[in-house]
CSV table of C-alpha atoms in Angstrom, one decimal:
chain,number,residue,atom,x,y,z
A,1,UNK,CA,-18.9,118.7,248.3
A,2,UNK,CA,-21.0,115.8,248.0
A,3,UNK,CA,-20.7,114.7,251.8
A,4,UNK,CA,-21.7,111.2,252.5
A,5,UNK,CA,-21.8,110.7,248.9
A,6,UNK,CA,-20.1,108.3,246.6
A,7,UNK,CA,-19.9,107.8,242.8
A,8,UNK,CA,-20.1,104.8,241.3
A,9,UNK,CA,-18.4,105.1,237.6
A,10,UNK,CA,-19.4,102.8,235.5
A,11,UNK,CA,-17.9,102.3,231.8
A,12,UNK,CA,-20.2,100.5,229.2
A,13,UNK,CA,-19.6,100.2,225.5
A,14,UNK,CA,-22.7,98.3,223.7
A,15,UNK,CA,-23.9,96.9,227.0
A,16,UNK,CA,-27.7,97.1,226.4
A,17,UNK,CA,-28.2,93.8,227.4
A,18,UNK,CA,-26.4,94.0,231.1
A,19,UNK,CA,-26.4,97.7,231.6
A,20,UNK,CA,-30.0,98.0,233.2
A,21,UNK,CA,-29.2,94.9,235.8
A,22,UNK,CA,-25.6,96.7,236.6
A,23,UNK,CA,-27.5,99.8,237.4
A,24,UNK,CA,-30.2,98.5,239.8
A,25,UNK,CA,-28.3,96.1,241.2
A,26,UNK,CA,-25.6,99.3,242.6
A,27,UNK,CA,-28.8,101.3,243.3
A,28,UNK,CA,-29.8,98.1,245.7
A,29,UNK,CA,-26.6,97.6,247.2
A,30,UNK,CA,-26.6,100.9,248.8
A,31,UNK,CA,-28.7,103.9,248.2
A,32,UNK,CA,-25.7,106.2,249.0
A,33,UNK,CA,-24.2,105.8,245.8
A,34,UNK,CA,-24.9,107.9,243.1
A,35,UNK,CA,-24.3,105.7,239.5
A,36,UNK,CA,-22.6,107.4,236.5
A,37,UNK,CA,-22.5,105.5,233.5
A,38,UNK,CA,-19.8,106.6,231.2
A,39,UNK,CA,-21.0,105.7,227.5
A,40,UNK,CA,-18.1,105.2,225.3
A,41,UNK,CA,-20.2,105.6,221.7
A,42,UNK,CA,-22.2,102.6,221.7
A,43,UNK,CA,-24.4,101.9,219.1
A,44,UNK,CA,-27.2,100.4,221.0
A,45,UNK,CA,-29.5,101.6,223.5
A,46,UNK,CA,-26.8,101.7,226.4
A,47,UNK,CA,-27.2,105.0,227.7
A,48,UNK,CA,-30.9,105.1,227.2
A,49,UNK,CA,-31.2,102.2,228.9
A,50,UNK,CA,-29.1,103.7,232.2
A,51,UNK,CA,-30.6,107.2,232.5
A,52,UNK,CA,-34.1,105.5,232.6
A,53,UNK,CA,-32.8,103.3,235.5
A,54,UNK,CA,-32.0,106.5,237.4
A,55,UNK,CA,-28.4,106.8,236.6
A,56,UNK,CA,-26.3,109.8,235.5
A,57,UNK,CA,-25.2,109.2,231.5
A,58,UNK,CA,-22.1,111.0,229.8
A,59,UNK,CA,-22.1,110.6,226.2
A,60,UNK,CA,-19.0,110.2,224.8
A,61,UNK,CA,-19.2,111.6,220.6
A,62,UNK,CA,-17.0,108.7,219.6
A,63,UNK,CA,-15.9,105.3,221.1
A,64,UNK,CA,-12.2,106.5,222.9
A,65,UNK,CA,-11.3,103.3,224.3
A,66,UNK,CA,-11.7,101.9,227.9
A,67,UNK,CA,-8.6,104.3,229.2
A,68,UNK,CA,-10.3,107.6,228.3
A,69,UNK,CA,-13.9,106.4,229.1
A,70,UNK,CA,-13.1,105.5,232.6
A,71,UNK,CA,-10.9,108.4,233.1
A,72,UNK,CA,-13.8,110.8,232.2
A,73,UNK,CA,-15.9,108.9,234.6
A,74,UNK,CA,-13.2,110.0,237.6
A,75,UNK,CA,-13.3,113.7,235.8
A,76,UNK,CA,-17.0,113.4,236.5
A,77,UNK,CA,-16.1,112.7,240.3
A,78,UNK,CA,-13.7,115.0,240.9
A,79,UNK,CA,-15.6,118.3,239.1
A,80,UNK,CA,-18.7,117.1,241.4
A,81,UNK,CA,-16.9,117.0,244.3
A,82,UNK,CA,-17.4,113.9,245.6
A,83,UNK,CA,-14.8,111.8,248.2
A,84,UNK,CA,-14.7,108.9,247.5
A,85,UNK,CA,-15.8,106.7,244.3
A,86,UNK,CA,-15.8,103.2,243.2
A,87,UNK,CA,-15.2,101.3,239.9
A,88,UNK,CA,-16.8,98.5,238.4
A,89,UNK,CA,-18.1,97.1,234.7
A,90,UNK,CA,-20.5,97.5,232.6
A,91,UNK,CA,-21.2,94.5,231.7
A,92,UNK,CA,-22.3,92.9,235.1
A,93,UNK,CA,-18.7,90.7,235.6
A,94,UNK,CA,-18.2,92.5,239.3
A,95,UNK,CA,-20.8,92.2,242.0
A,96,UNK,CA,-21.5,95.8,243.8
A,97,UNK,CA,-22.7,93.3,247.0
A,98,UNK,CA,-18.7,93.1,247.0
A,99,UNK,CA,-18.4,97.3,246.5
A,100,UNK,CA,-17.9,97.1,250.6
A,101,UNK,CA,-14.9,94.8,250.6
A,102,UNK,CA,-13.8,97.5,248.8
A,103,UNK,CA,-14.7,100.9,250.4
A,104,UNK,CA,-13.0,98.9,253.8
A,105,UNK,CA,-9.4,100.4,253.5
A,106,UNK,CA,-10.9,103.9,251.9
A,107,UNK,CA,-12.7,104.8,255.1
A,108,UNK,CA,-10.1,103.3,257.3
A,109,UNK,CA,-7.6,105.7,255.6
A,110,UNK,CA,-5.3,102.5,255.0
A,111,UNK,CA,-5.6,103.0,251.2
A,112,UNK,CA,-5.6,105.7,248.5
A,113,UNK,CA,-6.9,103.3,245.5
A,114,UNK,CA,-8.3,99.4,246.1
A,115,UNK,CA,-8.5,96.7,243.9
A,116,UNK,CA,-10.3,93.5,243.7
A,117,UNK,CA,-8.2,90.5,242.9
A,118,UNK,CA,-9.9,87.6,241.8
A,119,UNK,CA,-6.2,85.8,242.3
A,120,UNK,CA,-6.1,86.1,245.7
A,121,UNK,CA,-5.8,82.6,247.5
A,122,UNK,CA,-9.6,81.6,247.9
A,123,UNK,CA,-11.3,83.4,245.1
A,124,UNK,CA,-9.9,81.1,242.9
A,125,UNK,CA,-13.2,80.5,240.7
A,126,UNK,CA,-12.0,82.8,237.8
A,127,UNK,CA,-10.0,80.3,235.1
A,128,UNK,CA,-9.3,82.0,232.1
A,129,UNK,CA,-8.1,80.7,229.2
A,130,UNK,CA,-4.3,79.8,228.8
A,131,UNK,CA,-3.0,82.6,227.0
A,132,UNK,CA,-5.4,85.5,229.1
A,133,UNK,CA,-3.6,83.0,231.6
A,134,UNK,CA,0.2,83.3,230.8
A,135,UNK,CA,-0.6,87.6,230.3
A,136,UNK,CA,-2.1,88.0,233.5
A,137,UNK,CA,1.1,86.4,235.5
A,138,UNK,CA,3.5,88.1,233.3
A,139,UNK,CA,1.7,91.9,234.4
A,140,UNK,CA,1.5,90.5,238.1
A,141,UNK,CA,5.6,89.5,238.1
A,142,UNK,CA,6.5,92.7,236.5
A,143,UNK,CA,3.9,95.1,238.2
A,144,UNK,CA,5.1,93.5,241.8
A,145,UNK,CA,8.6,93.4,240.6
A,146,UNK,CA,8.2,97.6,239.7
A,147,UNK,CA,6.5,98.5,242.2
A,148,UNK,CA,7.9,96.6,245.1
A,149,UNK,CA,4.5,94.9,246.3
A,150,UNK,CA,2.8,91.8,245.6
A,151,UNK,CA,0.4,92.5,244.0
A,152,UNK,CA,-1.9,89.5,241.9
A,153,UNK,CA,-4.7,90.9,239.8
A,154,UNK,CA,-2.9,93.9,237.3
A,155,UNK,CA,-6.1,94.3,235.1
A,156,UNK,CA,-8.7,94.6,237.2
A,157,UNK,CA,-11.4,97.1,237.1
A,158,UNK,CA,-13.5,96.7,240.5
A,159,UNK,CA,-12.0,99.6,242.3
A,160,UNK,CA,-12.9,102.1,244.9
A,161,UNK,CA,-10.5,105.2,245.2
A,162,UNK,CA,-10.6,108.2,247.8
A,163,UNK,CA,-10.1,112.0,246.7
A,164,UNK,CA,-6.5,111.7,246.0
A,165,UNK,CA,-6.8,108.4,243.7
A,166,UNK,CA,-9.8,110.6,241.6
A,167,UNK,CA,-7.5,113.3,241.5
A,168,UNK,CA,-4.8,111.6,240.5
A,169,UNK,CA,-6.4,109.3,237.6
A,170,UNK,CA,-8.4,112.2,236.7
A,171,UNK,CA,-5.2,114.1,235.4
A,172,UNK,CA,-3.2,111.2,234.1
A,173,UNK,CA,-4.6,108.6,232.9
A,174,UNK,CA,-3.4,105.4,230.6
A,175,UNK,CA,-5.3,103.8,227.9
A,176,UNK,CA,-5.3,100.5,226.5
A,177,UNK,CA,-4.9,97.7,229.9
A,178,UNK,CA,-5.6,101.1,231.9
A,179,UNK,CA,-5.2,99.8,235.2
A,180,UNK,CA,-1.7,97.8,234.9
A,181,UNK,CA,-0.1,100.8,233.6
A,182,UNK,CA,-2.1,103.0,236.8
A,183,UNK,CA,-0.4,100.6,239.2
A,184,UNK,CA,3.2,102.1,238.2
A,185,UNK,CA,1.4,105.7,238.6
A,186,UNK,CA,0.3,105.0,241.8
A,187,UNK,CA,3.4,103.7,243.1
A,188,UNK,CA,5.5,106.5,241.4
A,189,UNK,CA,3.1,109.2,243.0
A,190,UNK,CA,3.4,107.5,246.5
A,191,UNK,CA,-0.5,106.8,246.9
A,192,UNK,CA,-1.0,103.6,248.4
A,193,UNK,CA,-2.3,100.5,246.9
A,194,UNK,CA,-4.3,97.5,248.3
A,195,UNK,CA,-5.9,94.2,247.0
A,196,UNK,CA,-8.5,93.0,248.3
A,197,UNK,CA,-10.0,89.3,246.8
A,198,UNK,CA,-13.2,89.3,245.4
A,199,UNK,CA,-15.4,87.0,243.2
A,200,UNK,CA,-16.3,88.1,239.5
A,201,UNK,CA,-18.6,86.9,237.2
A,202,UNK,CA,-18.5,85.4,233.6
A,203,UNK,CA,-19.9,88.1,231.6
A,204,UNK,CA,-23.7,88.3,231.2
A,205,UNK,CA,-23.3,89.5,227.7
A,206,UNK,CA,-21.3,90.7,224.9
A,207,UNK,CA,-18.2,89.8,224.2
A,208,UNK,CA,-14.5,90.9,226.1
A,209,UNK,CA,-12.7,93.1,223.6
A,210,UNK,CA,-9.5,91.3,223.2
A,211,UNK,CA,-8.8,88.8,220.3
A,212,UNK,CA,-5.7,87.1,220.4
A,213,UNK,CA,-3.3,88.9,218.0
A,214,UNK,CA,-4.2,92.1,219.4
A,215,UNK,CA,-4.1,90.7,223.0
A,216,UNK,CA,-0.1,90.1,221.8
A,217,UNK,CA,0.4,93.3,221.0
A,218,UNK,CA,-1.1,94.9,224.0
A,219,UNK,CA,1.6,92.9,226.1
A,220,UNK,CA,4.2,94.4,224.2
A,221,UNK,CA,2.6,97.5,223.8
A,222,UNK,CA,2.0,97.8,227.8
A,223,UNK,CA,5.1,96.3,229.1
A,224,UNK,CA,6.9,99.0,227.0
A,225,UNK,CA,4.4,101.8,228.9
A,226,UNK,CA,5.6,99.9,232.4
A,227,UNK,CA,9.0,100.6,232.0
A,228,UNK,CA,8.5,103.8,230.4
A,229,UNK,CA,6.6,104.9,233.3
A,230,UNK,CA,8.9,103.9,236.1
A,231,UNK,CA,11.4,106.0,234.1
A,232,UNK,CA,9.3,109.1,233.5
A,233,UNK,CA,9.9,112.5,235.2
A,234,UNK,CA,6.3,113.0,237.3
A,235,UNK,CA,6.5,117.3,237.1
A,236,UNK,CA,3.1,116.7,235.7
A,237,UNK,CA,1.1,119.8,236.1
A,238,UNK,CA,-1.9,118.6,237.7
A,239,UNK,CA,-5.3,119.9,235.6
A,240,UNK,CA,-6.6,122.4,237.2
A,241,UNK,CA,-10.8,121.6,237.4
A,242,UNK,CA,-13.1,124.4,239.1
A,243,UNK,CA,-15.2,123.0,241.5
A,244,UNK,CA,-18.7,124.1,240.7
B,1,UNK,CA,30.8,91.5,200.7
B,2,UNK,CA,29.6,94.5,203.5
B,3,UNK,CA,32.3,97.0,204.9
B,4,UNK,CA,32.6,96.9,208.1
B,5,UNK,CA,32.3,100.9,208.6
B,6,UNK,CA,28.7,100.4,206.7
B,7,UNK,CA,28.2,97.7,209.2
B,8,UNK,CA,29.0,100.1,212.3
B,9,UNK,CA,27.3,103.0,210.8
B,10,UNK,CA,23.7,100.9,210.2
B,11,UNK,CA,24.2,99.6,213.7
B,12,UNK,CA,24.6,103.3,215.4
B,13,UNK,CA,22.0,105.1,213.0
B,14,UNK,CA,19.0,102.2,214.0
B,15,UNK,CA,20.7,102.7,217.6
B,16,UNK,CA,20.1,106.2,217.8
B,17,UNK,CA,16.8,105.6,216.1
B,18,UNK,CA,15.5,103.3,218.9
B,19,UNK,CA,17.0,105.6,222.0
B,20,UNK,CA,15.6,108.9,220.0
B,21,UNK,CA,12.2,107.0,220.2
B,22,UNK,CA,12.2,105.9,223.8
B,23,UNK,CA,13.2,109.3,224.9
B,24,UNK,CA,10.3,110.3,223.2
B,25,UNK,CA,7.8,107.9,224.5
B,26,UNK,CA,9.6,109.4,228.3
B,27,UNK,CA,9.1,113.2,227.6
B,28,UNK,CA,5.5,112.1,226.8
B,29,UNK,CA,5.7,113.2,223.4
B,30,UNK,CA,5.1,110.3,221.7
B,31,UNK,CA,2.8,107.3,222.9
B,32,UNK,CA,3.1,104.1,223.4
B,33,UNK,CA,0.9,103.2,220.6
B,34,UNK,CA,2.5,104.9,218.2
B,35,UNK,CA,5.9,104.3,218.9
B,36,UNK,CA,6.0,100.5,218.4
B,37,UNK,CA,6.3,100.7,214.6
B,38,UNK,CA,9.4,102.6,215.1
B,39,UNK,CA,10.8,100.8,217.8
B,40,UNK,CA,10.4,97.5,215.5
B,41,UNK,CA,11.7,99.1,212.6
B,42,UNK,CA,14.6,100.4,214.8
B,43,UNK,CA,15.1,97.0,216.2
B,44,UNK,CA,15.2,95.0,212.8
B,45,UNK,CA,17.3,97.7,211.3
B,46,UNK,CA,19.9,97.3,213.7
B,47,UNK,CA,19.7,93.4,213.8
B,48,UNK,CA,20.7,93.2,210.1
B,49,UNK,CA,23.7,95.5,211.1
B,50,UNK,CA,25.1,93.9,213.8
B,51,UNK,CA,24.5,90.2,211.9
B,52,UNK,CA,26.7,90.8,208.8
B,53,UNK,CA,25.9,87.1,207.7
B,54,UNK,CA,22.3,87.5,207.9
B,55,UNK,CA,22.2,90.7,205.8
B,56,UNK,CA,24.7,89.0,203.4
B,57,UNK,CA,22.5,85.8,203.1
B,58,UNK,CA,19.2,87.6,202.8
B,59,UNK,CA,20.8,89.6,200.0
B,60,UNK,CA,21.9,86.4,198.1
B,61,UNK,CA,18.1,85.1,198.7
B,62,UNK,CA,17.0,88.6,197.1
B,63,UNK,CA,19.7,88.0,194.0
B,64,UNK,CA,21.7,91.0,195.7
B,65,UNK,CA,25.3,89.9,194.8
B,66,UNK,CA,26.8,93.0,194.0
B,67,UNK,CA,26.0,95.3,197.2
B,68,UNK,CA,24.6,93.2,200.1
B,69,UNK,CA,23.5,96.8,202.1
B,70,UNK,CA,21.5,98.0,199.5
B,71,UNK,CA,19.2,95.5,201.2
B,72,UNK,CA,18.8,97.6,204.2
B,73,UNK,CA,17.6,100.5,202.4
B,74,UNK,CA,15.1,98.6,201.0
B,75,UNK,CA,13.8,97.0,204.5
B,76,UNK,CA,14.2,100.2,205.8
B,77,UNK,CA,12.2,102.0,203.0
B,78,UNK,CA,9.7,99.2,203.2
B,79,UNK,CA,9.5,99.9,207.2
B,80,UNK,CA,8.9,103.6,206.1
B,81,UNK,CA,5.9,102.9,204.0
B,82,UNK,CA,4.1,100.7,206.5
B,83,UNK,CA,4.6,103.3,209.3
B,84,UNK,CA,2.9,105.9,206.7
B,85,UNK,CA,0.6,104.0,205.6
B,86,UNK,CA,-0.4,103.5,209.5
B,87,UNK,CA,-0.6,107.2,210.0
B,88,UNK,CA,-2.6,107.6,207.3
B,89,UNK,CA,-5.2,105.3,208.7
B,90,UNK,CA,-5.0,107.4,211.9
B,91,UNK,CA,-5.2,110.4,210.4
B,92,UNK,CA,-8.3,109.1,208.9
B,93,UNK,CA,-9.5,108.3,211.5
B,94,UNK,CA,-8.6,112.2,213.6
B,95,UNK,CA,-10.4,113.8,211.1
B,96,UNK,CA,-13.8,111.5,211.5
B,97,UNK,CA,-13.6,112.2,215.0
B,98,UNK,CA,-12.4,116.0,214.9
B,99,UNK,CA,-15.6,116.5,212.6
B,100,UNK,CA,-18.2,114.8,214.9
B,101,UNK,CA,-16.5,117.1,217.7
B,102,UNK,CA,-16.9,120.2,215.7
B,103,UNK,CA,-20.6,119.3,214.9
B,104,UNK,CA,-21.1,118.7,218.5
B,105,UNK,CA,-20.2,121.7,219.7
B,106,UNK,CA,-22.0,123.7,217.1
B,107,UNK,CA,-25.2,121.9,218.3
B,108,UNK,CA,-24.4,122.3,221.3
B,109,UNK,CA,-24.0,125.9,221.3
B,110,UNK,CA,-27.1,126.2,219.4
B,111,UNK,CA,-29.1,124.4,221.8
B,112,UNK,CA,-27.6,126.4,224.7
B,113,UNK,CA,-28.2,129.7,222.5
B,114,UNK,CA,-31.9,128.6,222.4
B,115,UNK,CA,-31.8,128.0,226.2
B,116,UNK,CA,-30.6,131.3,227.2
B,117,UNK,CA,-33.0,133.1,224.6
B,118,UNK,CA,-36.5,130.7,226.3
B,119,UNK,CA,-34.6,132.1,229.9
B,120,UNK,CA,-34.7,135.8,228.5
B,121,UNK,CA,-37.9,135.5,227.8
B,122,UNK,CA,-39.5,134.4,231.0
């Protein structure tokens, strides 16, 4: 056990340019966490770039997709033992001065997994386009609807989770629009779930991955995996991990 | 003209197709992402059943006078081919990936085989 301890996972694909800044600006925040960058295949100097800022690099062999790269990053935490861990992008869009806001309900045991809305009233910076727009109210209506509390902000990834969230994501995981899809496990495995609003930032560089035909067929794609998953059976066997 | 038993036998074959799938995607043994293809094809399939005008007009369109449900073999043949074609990519793709995995390992091994021989030594 890693007492006092807490992992920041990071997942970065091609984030050369941002990666660096993400890493020392965690490391400044707080010197208590301990920064894993999670490397989904990039082609650029990503992971060079992190381990030379001082953080921990896994090396995925081939790019898996955002679902599988972050869940590796909570496989990380939970085989090193550590309590508590917090979530945020590679590519600079959450501010780890904010990674507090977060850790709030963990250490008062009023949450199992928190997530910063940028829809909450009073954070309301954030515009996305019209059709990111119309995709994020959809997943908020149906998520709320499903689970039976509000919630506002379905796909973010600025999260801090105690040892039963790891634990949890660590064995099941989703994959494309991870985190709407992880709101219905949540519920379904009776952790609890808060928001808490937060600013983000426009992206310092690259690109988001979603163009708009495929962002069409992710809505479909993951509305289908909501409903599947309120109706699934959870006798999940649990992975077992050794705890070194 | 379409019989009405073809009509009601189209409609409960795509049904079953579709509910077959979705109990799939529920026992976890098929995902999400694979599944649409089906469930679209399912979905079509049954549309054209259920709407005996439709099938009938898109027959006439297609200079099918004679036998207006030979049409949904051919959509149905034609969903076939795209959803093989899809796997194909896929599998493609698997066996990319389940080669870089295999040559990882191997290095891997032989780097930790030179590790354990330099620890020997000392």
């Amino acid at each position: 056990m890693r007492a006092g301890r807490i992992v920041a996972i990071v997942p970065a694909f091609n984030e050369a340019g941002a990666i660096g800044g993400v890493v020392d600006a965690i490391r400044a925040a707080d010197p208590a966490y301990d920064v894993v960058v999670i490397d989904d295949g990039s082609s650029d100097e990503t992971g060079a770039i992190a381990r030379s800022r001082g953080a921990a690099v896994v090396t995925l062999p081939y790019n898996v997709g955002i679902g599988g790269t972050v869940q590796t990053g909570f496989k990380y935490a939970l085989e090193h033992g550590y309590e508590t861990a917090v979530r945020l992008d590679g590519d600079g869009q959450h501010d780890p001065g904010e990674l507090g806001k977060l850790l709030g309900p963990i250490h008062r045991d009023e949450a199992d997994i928190v997530t910063g809305s940028r829809f909450i009233d009073g954070s309301g910076e954030y515009r996305p386009p019209l059709a990111r727009r119309i995709g994020i109210v959809w997943f908020a209506r149906i998520v709320s609807l499903l689970i039976r509390q509000q919630v506002t902000d379905t796909t973010s990834g600025f999260q801090a989770l105690n040892r039963k969230g790891i634990a949890l994501f660590a064995g099941d995981y989703p994959n494309d629009y991870p985190e709407v899809e992880a709101m219905v496990l949540v519920f379904k495995h009776r952790l609890r779930l808060v928001e808490v609003p937060v600013t983000m930032r426009g992206r310092e560089t690259g690109q988001s991955s979603i163009t708009f035909v495929r962002s069409i067929y992710y809505v479909f794609k993951v509305t289908l995996a909501l409903f599947m998953a309120m109706v699934r059976r959870y006798a999940v066997p649990q992975e077992e991990v050794r705890h070194p | 003209m379409t019989s009405v038993r073809t009509s009601v036998a189209a409609a409960i074959a795509s049904l079953l197709l579709i509910l077959i799938v979705l109990e799939l995607i529920r026992g976890r043994r098929l995902k999400e992402r694979y599944a649409l293809l089906w469930l679209v094809t399912g979905v079509v399939l049954f549309v054209l059943s259920a709407w005996r005008d439709g099938l009938n007009t898109i027959a006439g369109w297609l200079g099918v006078s004679t036998y207006p449900p030979a049409i949904l073999f051919a959509i149905a043949t034609l969903f076939i081919i795209i959803v093989l074609l899809h796997y194909s990519t896929v599998l493609s793709q698997l066996d990319d990936q389940n080669t870089l995995l295999a040559q990882r390992v191997a290095l891997l091994e032989e780097r930790l085989r030179a590790q354990e021989e330099k620890t020997d030594a000392d």
